[in-house]
Coordinates of C-alpha atoms in Angstrom, one line a residue:
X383 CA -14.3 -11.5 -11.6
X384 CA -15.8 -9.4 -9.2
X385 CA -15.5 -11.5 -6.2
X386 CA -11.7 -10.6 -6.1
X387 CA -12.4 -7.0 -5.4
X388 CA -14.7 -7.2 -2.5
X389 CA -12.2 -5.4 -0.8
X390 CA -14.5 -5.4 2.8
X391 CA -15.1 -9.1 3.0
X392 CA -11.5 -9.8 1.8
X393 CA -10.3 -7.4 4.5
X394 CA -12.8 -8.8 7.1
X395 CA -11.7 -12.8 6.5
X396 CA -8.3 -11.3 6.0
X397 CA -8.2 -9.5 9.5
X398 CA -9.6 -12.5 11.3
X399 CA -6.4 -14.4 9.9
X400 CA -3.9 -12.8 11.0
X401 CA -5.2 -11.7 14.2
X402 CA -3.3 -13.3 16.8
X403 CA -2.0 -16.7 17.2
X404 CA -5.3 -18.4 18.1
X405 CA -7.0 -21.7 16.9
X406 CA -9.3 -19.9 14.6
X407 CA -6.8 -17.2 12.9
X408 CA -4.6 -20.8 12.9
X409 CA -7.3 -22.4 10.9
X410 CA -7.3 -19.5 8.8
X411 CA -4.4 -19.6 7.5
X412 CA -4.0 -23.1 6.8
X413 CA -7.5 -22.8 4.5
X414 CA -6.1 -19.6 2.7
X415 CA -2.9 -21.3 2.1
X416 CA -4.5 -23.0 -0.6
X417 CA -7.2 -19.9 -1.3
X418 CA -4.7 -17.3 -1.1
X419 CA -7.1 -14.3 -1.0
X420 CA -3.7 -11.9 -1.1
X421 CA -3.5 -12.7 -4.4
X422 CA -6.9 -11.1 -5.1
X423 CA -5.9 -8.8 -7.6
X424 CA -3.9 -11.7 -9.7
X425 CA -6.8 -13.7 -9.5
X426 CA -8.6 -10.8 -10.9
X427 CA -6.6 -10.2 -13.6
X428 CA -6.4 -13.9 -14.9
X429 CA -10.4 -14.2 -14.8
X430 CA -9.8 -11.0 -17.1
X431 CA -7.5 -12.7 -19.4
X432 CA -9.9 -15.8 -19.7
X433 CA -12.9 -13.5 -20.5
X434 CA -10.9 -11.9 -22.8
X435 CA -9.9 -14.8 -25.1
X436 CA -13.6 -16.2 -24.4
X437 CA -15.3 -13.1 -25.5
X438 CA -12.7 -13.5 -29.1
X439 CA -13.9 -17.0 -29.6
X440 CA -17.5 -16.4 -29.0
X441 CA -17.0 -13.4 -31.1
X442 CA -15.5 -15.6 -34.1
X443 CA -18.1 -18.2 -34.0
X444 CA -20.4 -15.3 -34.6
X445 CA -18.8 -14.6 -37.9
X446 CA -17.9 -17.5 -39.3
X447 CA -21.9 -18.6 -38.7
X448 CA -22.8 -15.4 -40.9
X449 CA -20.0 -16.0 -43.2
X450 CA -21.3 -19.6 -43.9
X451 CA -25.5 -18.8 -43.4
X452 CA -26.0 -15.1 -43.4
X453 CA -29.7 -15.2 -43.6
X454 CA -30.1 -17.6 -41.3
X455 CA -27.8 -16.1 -38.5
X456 CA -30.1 -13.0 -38.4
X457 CA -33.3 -15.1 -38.4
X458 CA -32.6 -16.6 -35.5
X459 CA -30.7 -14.1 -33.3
X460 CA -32.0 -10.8 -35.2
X461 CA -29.4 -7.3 -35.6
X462 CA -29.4 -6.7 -31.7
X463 CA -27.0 -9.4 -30.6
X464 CA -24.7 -8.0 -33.6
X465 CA -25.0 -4.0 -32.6
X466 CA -24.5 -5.0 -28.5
X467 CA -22.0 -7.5 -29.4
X468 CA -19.9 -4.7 -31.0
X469 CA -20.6 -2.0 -28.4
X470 CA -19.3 -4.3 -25.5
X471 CA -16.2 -4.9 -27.4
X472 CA -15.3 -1.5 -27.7
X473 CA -16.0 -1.0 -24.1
X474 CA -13.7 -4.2 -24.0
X475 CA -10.6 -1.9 -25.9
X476 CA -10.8 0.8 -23.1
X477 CA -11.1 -1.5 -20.0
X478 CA -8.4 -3.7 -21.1
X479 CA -6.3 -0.5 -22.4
X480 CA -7.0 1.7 -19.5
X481 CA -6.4 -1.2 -17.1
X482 CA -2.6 -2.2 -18.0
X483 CA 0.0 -1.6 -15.0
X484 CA 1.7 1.1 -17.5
X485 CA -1.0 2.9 -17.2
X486 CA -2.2 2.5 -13.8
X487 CA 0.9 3.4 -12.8
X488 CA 1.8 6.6 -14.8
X489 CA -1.7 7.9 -15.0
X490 CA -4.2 6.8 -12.0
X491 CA -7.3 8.9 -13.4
X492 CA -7.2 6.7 -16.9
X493 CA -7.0 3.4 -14.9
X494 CA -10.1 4.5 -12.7
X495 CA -12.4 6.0 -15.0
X496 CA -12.2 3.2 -17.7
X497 CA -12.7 0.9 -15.2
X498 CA -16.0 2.0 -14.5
X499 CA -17.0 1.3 -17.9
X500 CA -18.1 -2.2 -16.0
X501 CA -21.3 -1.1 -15.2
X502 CA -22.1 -0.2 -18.2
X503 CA -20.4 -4.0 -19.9
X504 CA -22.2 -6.4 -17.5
X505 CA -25.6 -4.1 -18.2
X506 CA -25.2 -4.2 -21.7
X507 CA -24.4 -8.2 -21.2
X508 CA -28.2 -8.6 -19.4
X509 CA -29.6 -7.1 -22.7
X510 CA -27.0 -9.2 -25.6
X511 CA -29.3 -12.0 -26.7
X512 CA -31.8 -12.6 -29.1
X513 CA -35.6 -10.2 -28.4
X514 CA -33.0 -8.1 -26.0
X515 CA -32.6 -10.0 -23.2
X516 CA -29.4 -12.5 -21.9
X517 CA -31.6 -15.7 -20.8
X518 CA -28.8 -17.4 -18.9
X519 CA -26.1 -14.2 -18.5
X520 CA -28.1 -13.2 -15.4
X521 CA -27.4 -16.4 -13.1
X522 CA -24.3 -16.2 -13.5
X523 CA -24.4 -12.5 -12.1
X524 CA -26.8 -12.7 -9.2
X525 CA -25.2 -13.8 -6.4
X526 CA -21.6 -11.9 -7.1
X527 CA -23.0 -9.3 -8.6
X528 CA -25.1 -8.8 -5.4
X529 CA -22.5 -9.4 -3.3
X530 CA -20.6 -6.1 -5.1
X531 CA -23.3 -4.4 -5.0
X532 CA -24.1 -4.3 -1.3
X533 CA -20.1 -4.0 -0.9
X534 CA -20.2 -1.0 -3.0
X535 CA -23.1 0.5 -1.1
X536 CA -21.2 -0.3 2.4
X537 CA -18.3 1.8 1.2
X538 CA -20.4 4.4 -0.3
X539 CA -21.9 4.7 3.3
X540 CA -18.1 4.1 5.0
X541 CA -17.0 7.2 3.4
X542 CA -19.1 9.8 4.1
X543 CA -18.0 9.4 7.6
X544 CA -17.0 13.1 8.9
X545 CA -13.3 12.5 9.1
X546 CA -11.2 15.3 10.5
X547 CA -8.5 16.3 9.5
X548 CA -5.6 17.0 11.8
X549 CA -2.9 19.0 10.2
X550 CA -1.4 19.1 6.7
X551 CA 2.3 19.6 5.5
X552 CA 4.3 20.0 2.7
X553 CA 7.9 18.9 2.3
X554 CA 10.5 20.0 -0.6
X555 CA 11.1 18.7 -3.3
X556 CA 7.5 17.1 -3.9
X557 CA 6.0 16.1 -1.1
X558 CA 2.6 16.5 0.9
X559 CA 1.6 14.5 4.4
X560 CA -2.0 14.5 6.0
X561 CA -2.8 13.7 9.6
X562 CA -6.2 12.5 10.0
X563 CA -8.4 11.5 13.7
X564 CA -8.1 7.6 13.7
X565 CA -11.6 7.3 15.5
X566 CA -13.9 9.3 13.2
X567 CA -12.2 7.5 10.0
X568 CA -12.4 4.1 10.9
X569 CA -14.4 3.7 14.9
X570 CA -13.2 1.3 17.3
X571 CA -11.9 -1.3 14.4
X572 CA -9.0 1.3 13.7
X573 CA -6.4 -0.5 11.4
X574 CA -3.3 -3.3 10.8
X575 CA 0.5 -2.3 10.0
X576 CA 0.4 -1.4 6.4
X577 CA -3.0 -1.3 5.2
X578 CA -4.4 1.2 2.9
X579 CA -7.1 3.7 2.0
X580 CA -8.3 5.3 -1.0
X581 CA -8.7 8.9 -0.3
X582 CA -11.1 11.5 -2.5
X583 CA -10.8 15.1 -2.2
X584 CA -14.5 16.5 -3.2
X585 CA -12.9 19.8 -3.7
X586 CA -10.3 18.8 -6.4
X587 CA -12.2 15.7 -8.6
X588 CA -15.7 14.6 -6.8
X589 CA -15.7 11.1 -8.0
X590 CA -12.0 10.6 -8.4
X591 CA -10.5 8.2 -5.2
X592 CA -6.9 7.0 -5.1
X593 CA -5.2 4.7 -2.7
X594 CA -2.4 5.5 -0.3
X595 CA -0.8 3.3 2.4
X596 CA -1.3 4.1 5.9
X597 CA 2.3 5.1 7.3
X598 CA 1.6 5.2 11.0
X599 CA 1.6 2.5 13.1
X600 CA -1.8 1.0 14.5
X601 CA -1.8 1.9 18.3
X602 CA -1.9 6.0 17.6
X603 CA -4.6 8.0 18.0
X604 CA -4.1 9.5 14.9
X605 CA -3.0 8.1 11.2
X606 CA -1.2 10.1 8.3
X607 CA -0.1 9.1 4.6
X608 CA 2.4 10.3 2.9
X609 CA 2.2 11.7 -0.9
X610 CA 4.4 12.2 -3.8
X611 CA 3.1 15.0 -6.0
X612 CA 3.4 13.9 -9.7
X613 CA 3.5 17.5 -11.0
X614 CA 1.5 19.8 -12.9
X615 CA -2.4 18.6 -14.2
X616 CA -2.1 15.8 -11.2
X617 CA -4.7 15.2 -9.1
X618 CA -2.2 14.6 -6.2
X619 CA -0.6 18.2 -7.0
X620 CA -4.0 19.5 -7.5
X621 CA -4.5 18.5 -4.2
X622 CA -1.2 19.7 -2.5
X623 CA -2.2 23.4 -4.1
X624 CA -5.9 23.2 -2.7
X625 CA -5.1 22.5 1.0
X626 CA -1.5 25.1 0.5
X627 CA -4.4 27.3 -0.6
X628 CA -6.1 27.2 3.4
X629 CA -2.7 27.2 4.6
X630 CA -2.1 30.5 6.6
X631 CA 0.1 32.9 4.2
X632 CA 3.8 31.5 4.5
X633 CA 3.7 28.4 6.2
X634 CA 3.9 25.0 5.1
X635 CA 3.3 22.8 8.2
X636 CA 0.2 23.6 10.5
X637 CA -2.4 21.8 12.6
X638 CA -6.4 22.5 11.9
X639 CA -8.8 23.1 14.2
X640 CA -13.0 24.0 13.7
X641 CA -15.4 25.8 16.1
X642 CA -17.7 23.9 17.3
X643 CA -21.8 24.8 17.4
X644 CA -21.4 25.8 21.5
X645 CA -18.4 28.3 20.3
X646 CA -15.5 25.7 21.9
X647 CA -12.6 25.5 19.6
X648 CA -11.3 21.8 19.1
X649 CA -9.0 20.2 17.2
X650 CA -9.1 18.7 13.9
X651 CA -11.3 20.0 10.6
X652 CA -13.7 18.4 8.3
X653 CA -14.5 20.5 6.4
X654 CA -12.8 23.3 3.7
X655 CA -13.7 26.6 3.0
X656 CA -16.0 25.6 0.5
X657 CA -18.1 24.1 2.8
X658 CA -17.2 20.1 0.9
X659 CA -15.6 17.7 3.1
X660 CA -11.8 18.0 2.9
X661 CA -10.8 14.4 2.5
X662 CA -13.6 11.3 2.1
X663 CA -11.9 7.9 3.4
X664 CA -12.5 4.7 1.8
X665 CA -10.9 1.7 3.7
X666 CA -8.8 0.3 5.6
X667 CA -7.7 -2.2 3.2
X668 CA -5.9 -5.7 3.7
X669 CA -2.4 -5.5 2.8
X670 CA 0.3 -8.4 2.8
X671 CA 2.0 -6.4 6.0
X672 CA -0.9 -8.3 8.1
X673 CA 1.0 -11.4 7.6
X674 CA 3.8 -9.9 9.9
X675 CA 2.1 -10.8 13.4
X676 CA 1.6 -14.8 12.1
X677 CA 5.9 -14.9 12.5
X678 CA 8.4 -14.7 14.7
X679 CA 11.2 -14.0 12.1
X680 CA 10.2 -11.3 9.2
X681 CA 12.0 -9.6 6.6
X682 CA 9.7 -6.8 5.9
X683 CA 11.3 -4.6 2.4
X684 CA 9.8 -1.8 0.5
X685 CA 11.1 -0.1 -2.1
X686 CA 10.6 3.4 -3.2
X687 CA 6.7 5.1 -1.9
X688 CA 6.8 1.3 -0.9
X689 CA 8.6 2.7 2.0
X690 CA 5.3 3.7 3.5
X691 CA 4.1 0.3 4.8
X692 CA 7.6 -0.1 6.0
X693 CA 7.5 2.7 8.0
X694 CA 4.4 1.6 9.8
X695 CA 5.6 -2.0 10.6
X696 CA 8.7 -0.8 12.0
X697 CA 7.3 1.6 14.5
X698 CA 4.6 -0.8 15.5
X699 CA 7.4 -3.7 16.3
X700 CA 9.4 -1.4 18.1
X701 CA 7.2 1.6 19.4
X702 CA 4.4 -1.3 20.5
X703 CA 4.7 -4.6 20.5
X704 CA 7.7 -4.7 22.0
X705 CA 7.1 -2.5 24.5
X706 CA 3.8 -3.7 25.4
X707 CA 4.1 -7.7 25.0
X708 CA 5.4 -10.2 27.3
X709 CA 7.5 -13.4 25.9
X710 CA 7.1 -13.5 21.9
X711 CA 6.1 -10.8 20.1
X712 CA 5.5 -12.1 16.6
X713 CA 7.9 -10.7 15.7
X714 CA 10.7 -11.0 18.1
X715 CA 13.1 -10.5 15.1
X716 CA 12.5 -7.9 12.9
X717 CA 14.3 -7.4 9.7
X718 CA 13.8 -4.9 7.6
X719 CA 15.1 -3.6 4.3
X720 CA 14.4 -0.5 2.1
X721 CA 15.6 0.1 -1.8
X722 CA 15.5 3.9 -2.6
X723 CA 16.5 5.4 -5.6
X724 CA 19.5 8.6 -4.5
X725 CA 17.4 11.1 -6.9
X726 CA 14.5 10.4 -4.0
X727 CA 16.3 10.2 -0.9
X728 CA 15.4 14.0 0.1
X729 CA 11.6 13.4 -0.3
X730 CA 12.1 11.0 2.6
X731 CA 14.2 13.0 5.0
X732 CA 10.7 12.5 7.2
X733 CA 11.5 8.6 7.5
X734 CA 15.4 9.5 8.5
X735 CA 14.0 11.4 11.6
X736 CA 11.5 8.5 12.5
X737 CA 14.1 5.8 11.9
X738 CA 16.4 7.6 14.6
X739 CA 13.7 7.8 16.8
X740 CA 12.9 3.9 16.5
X741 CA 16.9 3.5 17.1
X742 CA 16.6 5.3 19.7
X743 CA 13.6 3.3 21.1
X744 CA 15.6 -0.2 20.4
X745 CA 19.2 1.5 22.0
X746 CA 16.9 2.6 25.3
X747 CA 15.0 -0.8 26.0
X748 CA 18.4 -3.0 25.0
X749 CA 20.0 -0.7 27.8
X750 CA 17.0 -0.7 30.5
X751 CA 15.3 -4.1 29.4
X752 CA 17.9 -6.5 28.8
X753 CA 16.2 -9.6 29.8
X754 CA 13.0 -8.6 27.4
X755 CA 15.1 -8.0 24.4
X756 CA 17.8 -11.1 25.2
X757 CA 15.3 -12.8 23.0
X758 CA 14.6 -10.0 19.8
X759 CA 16.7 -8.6 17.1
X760 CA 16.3 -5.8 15.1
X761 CA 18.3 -4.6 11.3
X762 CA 17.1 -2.1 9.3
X763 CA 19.1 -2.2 5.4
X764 CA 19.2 0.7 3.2
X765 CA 20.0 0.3 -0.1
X766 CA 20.6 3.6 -2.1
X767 CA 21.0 2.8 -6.1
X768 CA 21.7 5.1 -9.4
X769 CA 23.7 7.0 -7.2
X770 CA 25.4 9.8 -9.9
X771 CA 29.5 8.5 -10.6
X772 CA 30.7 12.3 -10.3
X773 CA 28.5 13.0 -6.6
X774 CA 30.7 14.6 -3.9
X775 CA 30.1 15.2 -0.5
X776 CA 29.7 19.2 -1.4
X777 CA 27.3 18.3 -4.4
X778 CA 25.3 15.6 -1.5
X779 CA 25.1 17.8 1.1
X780 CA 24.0 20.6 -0.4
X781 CA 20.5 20.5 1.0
X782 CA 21.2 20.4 4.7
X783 CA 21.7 24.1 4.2
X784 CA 18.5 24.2 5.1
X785 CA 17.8 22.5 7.8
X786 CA 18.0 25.3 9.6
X787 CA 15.8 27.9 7.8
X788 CA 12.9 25.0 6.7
X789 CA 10.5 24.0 9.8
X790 CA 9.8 21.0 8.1
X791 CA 12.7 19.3 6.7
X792 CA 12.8 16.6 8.7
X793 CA 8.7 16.4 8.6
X794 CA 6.2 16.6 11.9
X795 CA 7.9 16.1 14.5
X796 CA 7.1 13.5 17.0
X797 CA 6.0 14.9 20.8
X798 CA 8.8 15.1 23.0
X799 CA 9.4 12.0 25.5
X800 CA 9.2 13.0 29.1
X801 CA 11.9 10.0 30.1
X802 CA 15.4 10.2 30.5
X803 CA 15.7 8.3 27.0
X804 CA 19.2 5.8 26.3
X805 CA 19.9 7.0 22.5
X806 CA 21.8 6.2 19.8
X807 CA 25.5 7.4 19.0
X808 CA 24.4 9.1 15.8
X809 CA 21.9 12.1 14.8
X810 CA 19.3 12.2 12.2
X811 CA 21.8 14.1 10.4
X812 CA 24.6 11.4 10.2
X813 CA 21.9 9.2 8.9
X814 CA 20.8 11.6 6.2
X815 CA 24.1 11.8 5.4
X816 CA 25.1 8.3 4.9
X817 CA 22.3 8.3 2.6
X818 CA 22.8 11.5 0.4
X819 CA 26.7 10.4 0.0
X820 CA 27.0 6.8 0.7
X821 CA 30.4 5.1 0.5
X822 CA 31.1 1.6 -1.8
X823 CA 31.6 0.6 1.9
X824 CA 28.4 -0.7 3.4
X825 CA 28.3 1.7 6.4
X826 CA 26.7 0.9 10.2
X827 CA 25.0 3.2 12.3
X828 CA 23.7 1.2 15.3
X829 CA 21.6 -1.4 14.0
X830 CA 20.9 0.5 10.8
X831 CA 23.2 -0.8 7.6
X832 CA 22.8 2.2 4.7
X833 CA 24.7 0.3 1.4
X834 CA 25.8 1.7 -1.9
X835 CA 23.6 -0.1 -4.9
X836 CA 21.3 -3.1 -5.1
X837 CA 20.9 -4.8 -2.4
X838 CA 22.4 -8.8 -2.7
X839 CA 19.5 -10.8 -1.3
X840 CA 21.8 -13.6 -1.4
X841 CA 23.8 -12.2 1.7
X842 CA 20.1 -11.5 3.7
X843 CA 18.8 -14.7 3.0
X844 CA 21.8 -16.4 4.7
X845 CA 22.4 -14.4 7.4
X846 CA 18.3 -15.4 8.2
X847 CA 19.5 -19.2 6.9
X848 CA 22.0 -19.0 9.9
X849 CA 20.1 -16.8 12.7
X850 CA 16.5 -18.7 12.5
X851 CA 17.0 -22.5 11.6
X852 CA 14.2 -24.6 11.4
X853 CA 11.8 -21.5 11.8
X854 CA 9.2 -20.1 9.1
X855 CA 10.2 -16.8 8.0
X856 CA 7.9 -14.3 7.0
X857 CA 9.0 -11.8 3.6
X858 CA 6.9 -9.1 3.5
X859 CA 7.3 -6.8 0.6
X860 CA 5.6 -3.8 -1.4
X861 CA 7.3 -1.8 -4.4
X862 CA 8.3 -2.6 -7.9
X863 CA 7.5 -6.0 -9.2
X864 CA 11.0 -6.4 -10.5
X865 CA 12.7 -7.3 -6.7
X866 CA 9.4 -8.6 -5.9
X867 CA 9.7 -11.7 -8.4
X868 CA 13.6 -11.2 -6.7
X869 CA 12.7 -12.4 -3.6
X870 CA 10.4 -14.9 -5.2
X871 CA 13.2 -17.0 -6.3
X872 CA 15.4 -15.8 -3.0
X873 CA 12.5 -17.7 -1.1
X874 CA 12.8 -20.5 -3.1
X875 CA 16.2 -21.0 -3.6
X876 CA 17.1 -20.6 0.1
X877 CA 14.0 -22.5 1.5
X878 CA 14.8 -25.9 2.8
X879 CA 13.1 -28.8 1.2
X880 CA 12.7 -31.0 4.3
X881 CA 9.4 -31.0 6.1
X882 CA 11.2 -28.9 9.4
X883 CA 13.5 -26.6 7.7
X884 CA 14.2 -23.3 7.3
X885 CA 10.5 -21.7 5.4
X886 CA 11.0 -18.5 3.3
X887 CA 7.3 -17.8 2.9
X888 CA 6.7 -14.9 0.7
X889 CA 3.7 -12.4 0.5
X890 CA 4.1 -9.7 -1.6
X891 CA 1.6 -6.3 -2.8
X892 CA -0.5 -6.9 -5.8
X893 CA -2.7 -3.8 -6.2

């Protein structure tokens, strides 16, 4: 049970797998094909389940051997089995309780503190036994429970690297966005598309970490994540107040910068006013994004905050590999799909202004690369659902009233490109648009489709059945579980069942 959440050796095994296209990522594969470590946190949960209806059995026997022989159940095992016995079950109640997805979900802190209550379970398990002392519990602990140990150690060590902090921003209605130094969070390893990190701000909740995926793409110098604030009493709005609170008076967006011990000023911060470290960084952690690079057809879909591992694969493809990669890029066609909810589409109007500029990438390299990009594709889907029955355009545009006033509607902006750029017929606006008001119509801006509703996988999964015979395609996804088990039977169902047919392989989030 506490193999599963190595998360450093699972990252390090799951890095060297999906590396490249080599013999020995190759290899890889084909051995975690039938170990699937990306399905880590399943296997976690069903050791869980088994302990659980293990530790109710072994619990039963106990009683029904005092029922039947009272006496001589406490000659041989004594009261201490009995009092430790009962103490591990109610650490049992708030584990279990503390750890459901409802929870975890809804109310982060619950699921991380009763967690911890571990220690304190496989301790009191060394001591459950007759004279205070588990003869045989301890084998079974030694080598994994070393292994977790020195894990835990390694992070504890990772993440009290000085990382700096490159600017801060916060976005209406409930969002905040950190820029941090790629080299002094993570060295020369850096990170893959879509991993994540679990971030602790010492200022706010000392021991309190939560994860966030990484929504810039790998070959940048710096890295940012994007938060949703989950309102008063939050530890993420907690946070948002504490770093508004260093802000200068009146501004929402600004960069950091710290003096440095010979008086030069340089970019970046590590440190707040209270002289704690602003952010500690635990990670990067594998993610089912990685698979992207083992195929050269991907459908790569997020829904909701699952937007953010999106975001980083798309601008990778496009702002990188592409770019920078001669003959197959893995992946030379990139499809890619997003399910929003319309309630949410303003707290992503910074994705709309970095999907225009990856248009505007792809419109530029089709017009001034053709022979490169003869052989890549590239469809971005949007899918807006619960969009309200009585919304007009007045009532939908109501907030691009202030795009002129707000510096940071449409998020940091990206650094200017010195090249006479080929762009796309549209603006960030028109996109933004099709979103806040879009039509039963699907409508097509470039190589961006925005639709009204669910999306129908059905009609994605034959367009791919058509475009990429007899090729293994890659689904990538990350969001609610609901169109994750979606895409499950979409694989399935639209997989071919001879040996060279079409492959819908599908690897999906499970934190």
């Amino acid at each position: 049970i506490l193999l599963p959440v190595c998360r450093t050796l699972l990252r390090y095994l799951y890095n060297l797998a999906t590396l490249d296209q080599s013999c020995l990522a190759k290899s890889l594969r084909t051995i975690f094909s039938f170990i699937p470590i990306d399905k880590n946190h399943m296997l976690h949960k069903q050791l869980a389940k088994l302990s659980f209806f293990a530790v109710i059995g072994h619990t039963l026997m106990h009683f029904i051997n005092y029922s039947a022989k009272p006496e001589q159940t406490v000659d041989k095992f004594g009261h201490w089995p009995f009092v430790s016995g009962m103490m591990l079950l109610i650490i049992m109640v708030f584990i279990y309780s503390g750890g459901s997805d409802m929870v975890k979900r809804s109310n982060f802190e619950v699921f991380w503190y009763s967690h911890h209550l571990f220690i304190a379970y496989f301790a009191i398990c060394l001591l459950h036994g007759k004279g205070g002392w588990n003869p045989n519990f301890w084998k079974y602990l030694l080598l994994p429970g070393s292994m977790y140990i020195m894990e835990r150690i390694y992070r504890i060590l990772r993440s009290q690297n000085e990382v700096r902090v490159m600017s801060m921003m916060a976005m209406k209605p409930r969002l905040i966005s950190f820029e941090f130094d790629k080299d002094s969070a993570f060295g020369a390893a850096g990170y893959r598309e879509g991993q994540y990190v679990f971030l602790c701000c010492p200022s706010v909740k000392k021991y309190e970490w939560h994860p966030f995926t990484i929504s810039s793409p790998p070959h940048k110098p710096t890295w940012t994540v994007h938060i949703q604030t989950q309102g008063e009493g939050s530890w993420t709005q907690s946070v948002a107040d504490y770093c508004l609170s260093i802000a200068p008076p009146g501004v929402k967006s600004f960069s950091l910068t710290s003096r440095g011990s010979d008086g030069q000023i340089s970019p970046g911060r590590t440190q707040g006013p209270d002289g704690k470290q602003l952010f500690l960084v635990d990670g990067p952690h594998s993610a089912p994004t990685q698979h992207m690079t083992e195929y050269e057809h991907v459908l790569v879909a997020g829904a909701g905050i699952g937007l953010t591992p999106v975001a980083a694969c798309v601008q990778s493809v496009v702002f990188h590999r592409w770019k920078f990669t001669v003959g197959k890029s893995y992946p030379s066609h990139a499809n890619f799909a997003w399910v929003v909810s319309h309630r949410d589409v303003e707290a992503y109007r910074w994705f709309v202004s970095r999907l225009k500029e990856v248009q505007d990438c792809v419109i530029n390299m089709k017009v001034k690369s053709k022979e490169a990009m003869r052989g890549k594709s590239f469809n971005f889907h949007i899918y807006v659902t619960s969009v309200p029955k009585d919304l007009t355009e007045e009532k939908a545009y109501k907030s691009l009233t202030e795009e002129e006033k707000d510096d940071t509607f449409w998020g940091i902006p990206a650094p200017e490109s010195q090249v006479d750029m080929e762009r796309a017929n549209f603006s960030k606006a028109d996109l933004y648009k099709a979103l806040l008001f879009p039509s039963k119509e699907s409508k097509t801006l470039g190589d961006i489709h925005v639709h009204h509703g669910r999306p129908n996988w059905d009609i994605r999964f034959e367009e791919m059945l058509k475009m990429y015979r007899n090729e293994n395609v890659g689904v990538m996804f990350c969001g609610n579980p609901y169109i994750a088990a979606d895409l499950k039977k979409m694989c399935a169902k639209h997989s071919s069942q001879e040996a060279k047919g079409t492959k819908f392989i599908l690897h999906k989030e499970n934190f």
